[in-house]
Coordinates of C-alpha atoms in Angstrom, one line a residue:
Chain Y
N1 CA -127.2 -31.8 14.0
A2 CA -128.6 -29.8 11.1
G3 CA -125.3 -29.3 9.1
V4 CA -126.2 -27.5 5.8
T5 CA -129.9 -26.4 5.4
Q6 CA -131.3 -25.1 2.1
T7 CA -134.6 -23.3 1.6
P8 CA -136.8 -23.6 -0.2
K9 CA -136.7 -27.3 -1.3
F10 CA -138.8 -26.8 -4.5
R11 CA -139.8 -23.7 -6.5
V12 CA -141.4 -23.0 -9.8
L13 CA -140.8 -19.6 -11.4
K14 CA -141.9 -17.9 -14.5
T15 CA -139.3 -16.5 -16.9
G16 CA -138.2 -13.0 -15.7
Q17 CA -139.2 -13.5 -12.1
S18 CA -136.6 -13.1 -9.3
M19 CA -135.9 -15.2 -6.3
T20 CA -133.4 -15.9 -3.6
L21 CA -132.2 -19.3 -2.4
L22 CA -131.0 -19.5 1.2
C23 CA -128.2 -21.7 2.6
A24 CA -127.5 -21.9 6.3
Q25 CA -124.7 -23.9 8.0
D26 CA -124.3 -24.4 11.7
M27 CA -120.7 -25.8 11.6
N28 CA -118.9 -22.5 11.8
H29 CA -117.3 -23.2 8.4
E30 CA -115.4 -20.4 6.7
Y31 CA -116.0 -21.6 3.1
M32 CA -119.3 -21.9 1.4
Y33 CA -120.2 -22.8 -2.2
W34 CA -123.2 -22.8 -4.6
Y35 CA -123.3 -25.5 -7.3
R36 CA -125.8 -26.5 -9.9
Q37 CA -126.5 -30.0 -11.0
D38 CA -127.9 -30.8 -14.4
P39 CA -128.8 -34.2 -15.9
G40 CA -125.7 -36.2 -17.1
M41 CA -123.3 -33.6 -15.9
G42 CA -121.2 -33.1 -12.8
L43 CA -121.9 -30.4 -10.4
R44 CA -120.6 -27.0 -11.5
L45 CA -119.6 -24.2 -9.2
I46 CA -121.6 -21.0 -9.5
H47 CA -120.1 -18.8 -6.8
Y48 CA -118.2 -19.3 -3.6
S49 CA -117.2 -17.4 -0.4
V50 CA -114.1 -17.7 1.7
G51 CA -115.6 -15.8 4.7
E52 CA -118.1 -13.3 5.9
G53 CA -118.4 -10.4 3.5
T54 CA -116.5 -12.1 0.7
T55 CA -117.8 -13.7 -2.6
A56 CA -116.1 -14.8 -5.8
K57 CA -117.2 -16.2 -9.2
G58 CA -117.0 -19.9 -10.0
E59 CA -117.3 -21.7 -13.3
V60 CA -120.8 -20.6 -14.3
P61 CA -121.6 -17.3 -12.5
D62 CA -123.6 -15.5 -15.2
G63 CA -127.2 -14.7 -14.2
Y64 CA -126.6 -15.2 -10.5
N65 CA -125.6 -13.0 -7.6
V66 CA -124.6 -14.0 -4.1
S67 CA -124.2 -12.4 -0.7
R68 CA -122.5 -13.5 2.6
L69 CA -123.5 -11.0 5.1
K70 CA -123.3 -13.5 8.0
K71 CA -120.8 -16.3 8.3
Q72 CA -123.5 -18.9 8.6
N73 CA -125.6 -17.8 5.6
F74 CA -124.9 -17.8 1.9
L75 CA -127.6 -16.4 -0.4
L76 CA -128.0 -17.1 -4.1
G77 CA -130.1 -14.7 -6.2
L78 CA -131.6 -15.0 -9.6
E79 CA -132.5 -11.4 -10.8
S80 CA -134.3 -12.4 -13.9
A81 CA -134.9 -16.2 -14.2
A82 CA -134.4 -17.9 -17.5
P83 CA -135.4 -21.5 -18.5
S84 CA -131.7 -22.4 -18.8
Q85 CA -131.5 -21.9 -15.0
T86 CA -133.8 -24.8 -14.4
S87 CA -131.6 -27.1 -12.3
V88 CA -131.0 -28.5 -8.9
Y89 CA -129.0 -26.1 -6.8
F90 CA -126.7 -27.4 -4.0
C91 CA -125.0 -25.4 -1.3
A92 CA -121.9 -26.8 0.4
S93 CA -119.5 -25.7 3.1
S94 CA -116.1 -26.6 4.3
E95 CA -114.0 -25.7 7.3
T96 CA -110.9 -24.7 5.2
Q97 CA -109.4 -25.5 1.9
G98 CA -107.0 -28.0 3.4
S99 CA -106.5 -31.2 1.6
N100 CA -108.1 -33.2 4.4
Q101 CA -111.2 -31.1 4.6
P102 CA -114.4 -32.5 3.0
Q103 CA -117.2 -30.4 1.7
H104 CA -120.6 -30.9 3.4
F105 CA -123.7 -30.5 1.2
G106 CA -127.3 -29.5 1.7
D107 CA -130.3 -31.5 0.3
G108 CA -130.7 -29.2 -2.7
T109 CA -133.3 -26.8 -4.1
R110 CA -135.1 -28.0 -7.2
L111 CA -135.9 -25.0 -9.3
S112 CA -138.0 -25.0 -12.5
I113 CA -138.3 -22.0 -14.7
L114 CA -141.3 -22.0 -17.1
Chain W
K1 CA -108.0 -29.1 -18.7
Q2 CA -108.9 -31.6 -16.0
E3 CA -111.7 -33.9 -17.0
V4 CA -113.4 -36.5 -14.7
T5 CA -115.1 -39.6 -16.1
Q6 CA -117.2 -42.2 -14.4
I7 CA -117.9 -45.4 -16.2
P8 CA -120.4 -47.1 -16.3
A9 CA -123.1 -44.5 -16.0
A10 CA -125.4 -47.2 -14.4
L11 CA -124.8 -50.6 -12.8
S12 CA -127.1 -53.3 -11.6
V13 CA -125.8 -56.1 -9.4
P14 CA -127.3 -58.8 -7.2
E15 CA -127.2 -58.5 -3.4
G16 CA -124.0 -59.8 -1.8
E17 CA -121.8 -59.1 -4.8
N18 CA -118.5 -57.2 -4.4
L19 CA -118.2 -54.4 -6.9
V20 CA -115.9 -51.6 -8.1
L21 CA -116.8 -48.2 -9.3
N22 CA -114.4 -46.3 -11.4
C23 CA -113.3 -42.7 -11.7
S24 CA -110.7 -41.5 -14.2
F25 CA -109.1 -38.1 -14.5
T26 CA -106.8 -36.5 -17.0
D27 CA -104.4 -34.5 -14.9
S28 CA -102.5 -36.0 -11.9
A29 CA -102.1 -32.6 -10.2
I30 CA -104.8 -33.0 -7.6
Y31 CA -105.2 -31.8 -4.1
N32 CA -107.6 -34.5 -2.9
L33 CA -110.3 -36.8 -4.3
Q34 CA -113.6 -37.3 -2.6
W35 CA -116.3 -40.0 -3.1
F36 CA -119.9 -39.0 -2.4
R37 CA -123.2 -40.9 -2.3
Q38 CA -126.3 -39.2 -3.5
D39 CA -129.8 -40.6 -2.8
P40 CA -132.7 -39.6 -5.1
G41 CA -133.9 -36.1 -4.2
K42 CA -131.2 -35.7 -1.6
G43 CA -127.8 -33.9 -1.3
L44 CA -124.4 -35.4 -1.4
T45 CA -123.0 -37.4 1.5
S46 CA -119.3 -37.6 1.8
L47 CA -118.1 -41.2 2.0
L48 CA -114.3 -41.1 1.8
L49 CA -111.7 -38.4 1.1
I50 CA -108.2 -39.4 -0.1
Q51 CA -105.5 -36.7 0.1
S52 CA -103.0 -36.4 -2.7
S53 CA -100.3 -38.1 -0.7
Q54 CA -102.4 -41.1 0.2
R55 CA -103.1 -44.3 -1.7
E56 CA -106.3 -45.5 -0.1
Q57 CA -108.9 -44.9 2.5
T58 CA -111.3 -47.4 4.2
S59 CA -114.6 -47.0 6.0
G60 CA -116.6 -50.1 6.8
R61 CA -117.4 -52.0 3.6
L62 CA -116.0 -49.2 1.5
N63 CA -112.4 -48.9 0.2
A64 CA -111.3 -46.1 -2.1
S65 CA -107.9 -46.1 -3.8
L66 CA -106.1 -43.4 -5.7
D67 CA -103.5 -43.9 -8.4
K68 CA -102.4 -40.5 -9.7
S69 CA -99.9 -41.9 -12.2
S70 CA -102.6 -43.7 -14.1
G71 CA -105.3 -41.1 -13.4
R72 CA -107.6 -43.5 -11.6
S73 CA -109.6 -43.9 -8.4
T74 CA -111.8 -46.8 -7.5
L75 CA -114.4 -47.3 -4.9
Y76 CA -114.8 -50.9 -3.8
I77 CA -118.0 -51.9 -2.1
A78 CA -117.9 -55.3 -0.3
A79 CA -120.9 -57.5 0.1
S80 CA -123.4 -55.1 -1.5
Q81 CA -126.8 -54.5 0.0
P82 CA -130.0 -53.0 -1.4
G83 CA -129.4 -50.0 0.9
D84 CA -126.3 -49.3 -1.1
S85 CA -128.5 -48.3 -4.1
A86 CA -127.7 -44.7 -4.9
T87 CA -125.6 -42.6 -7.3
Y88 CA -121.9 -42.4 -6.5
L89 CA -119.9 -39.4 -7.4
C90 CA -116.2 -38.7 -7.4
A91 CA -114.9 -35.2 -7.1
L92 CA -111.4 -33.9 -7.6
H93 CA -110.1 -30.9 -5.7
T94 CA -107.5 -29.4 -8.0
G95 CA -106.4 -26.5 -5.7
G96 CA -107.7 -23.1 -5.1
F97 CA -111.5 -23.4 -5.2
K98 CA -111.8 -25.7 -8.1
T99 CA -113.5 -29.0 -7.5
I100 CA -114.4 -31.0 -10.6
F101 CA -117.2 -33.6 -10.3
G102 CA -117.9 -36.7 -12.3
A103 CA -121.4 -37.3 -13.6
G104 CA -121.8 -40.3 -11.3
T105 CA -122.5 -44.0 -11.5
R106 CA -126.1 -45.0 -10.6
L107 CA -125.9 -48.2 -8.6
F108 CA -128.9 -50.6 -8.2
V109 CA -128.5 -53.6 -5.8
K110 CA -131.2 -56.2 -6.3
A111 CA -132.5 -58.1 -3.3

């Protein structure tokens, strides 16, 4: 009954370092999303995927890359971390884009860039 | 441009009180509206989803309504409990892959 699992849960990076956040879902969902949540703001979509091998840009894609090599996994990469990327990152998935389909979220990755 | 506002940003109530959380939006062209609960350090848990053609949804002590003409949704919590303390977020799916989230209302229920 795992749902959406994100690793790692916490990470501290230095400016310029790179890292990859992993999201895994066991619900056989087609759609997956990466959001960031900043204090006082709503979640903002970084990138999303409509199926294995596909990715697309969301609202705030700059500085991030993604890959969906397997249906159950969606990876978010930071090539050269910047302090402005300090945030809480959430992965979500949904079965389809139907109006009755909710998004299911992971517990988040708290990332600090020094 | 669709904007989503949740007021108040924080709310403190005594246990047992019935309460209403508000979500307002500027464009009535929505696909669905979802209410989430977020506990500190945790992800978002879906509470209720209202499709564009629906007016309300109920689950236990929770009732969510949707009025597109006035650009409002409310989340009603009956007989609040300390365990209801959390941040409540509303999110509008406006079609395509666009979901717009409010900043949330932080609720504290005092025992």
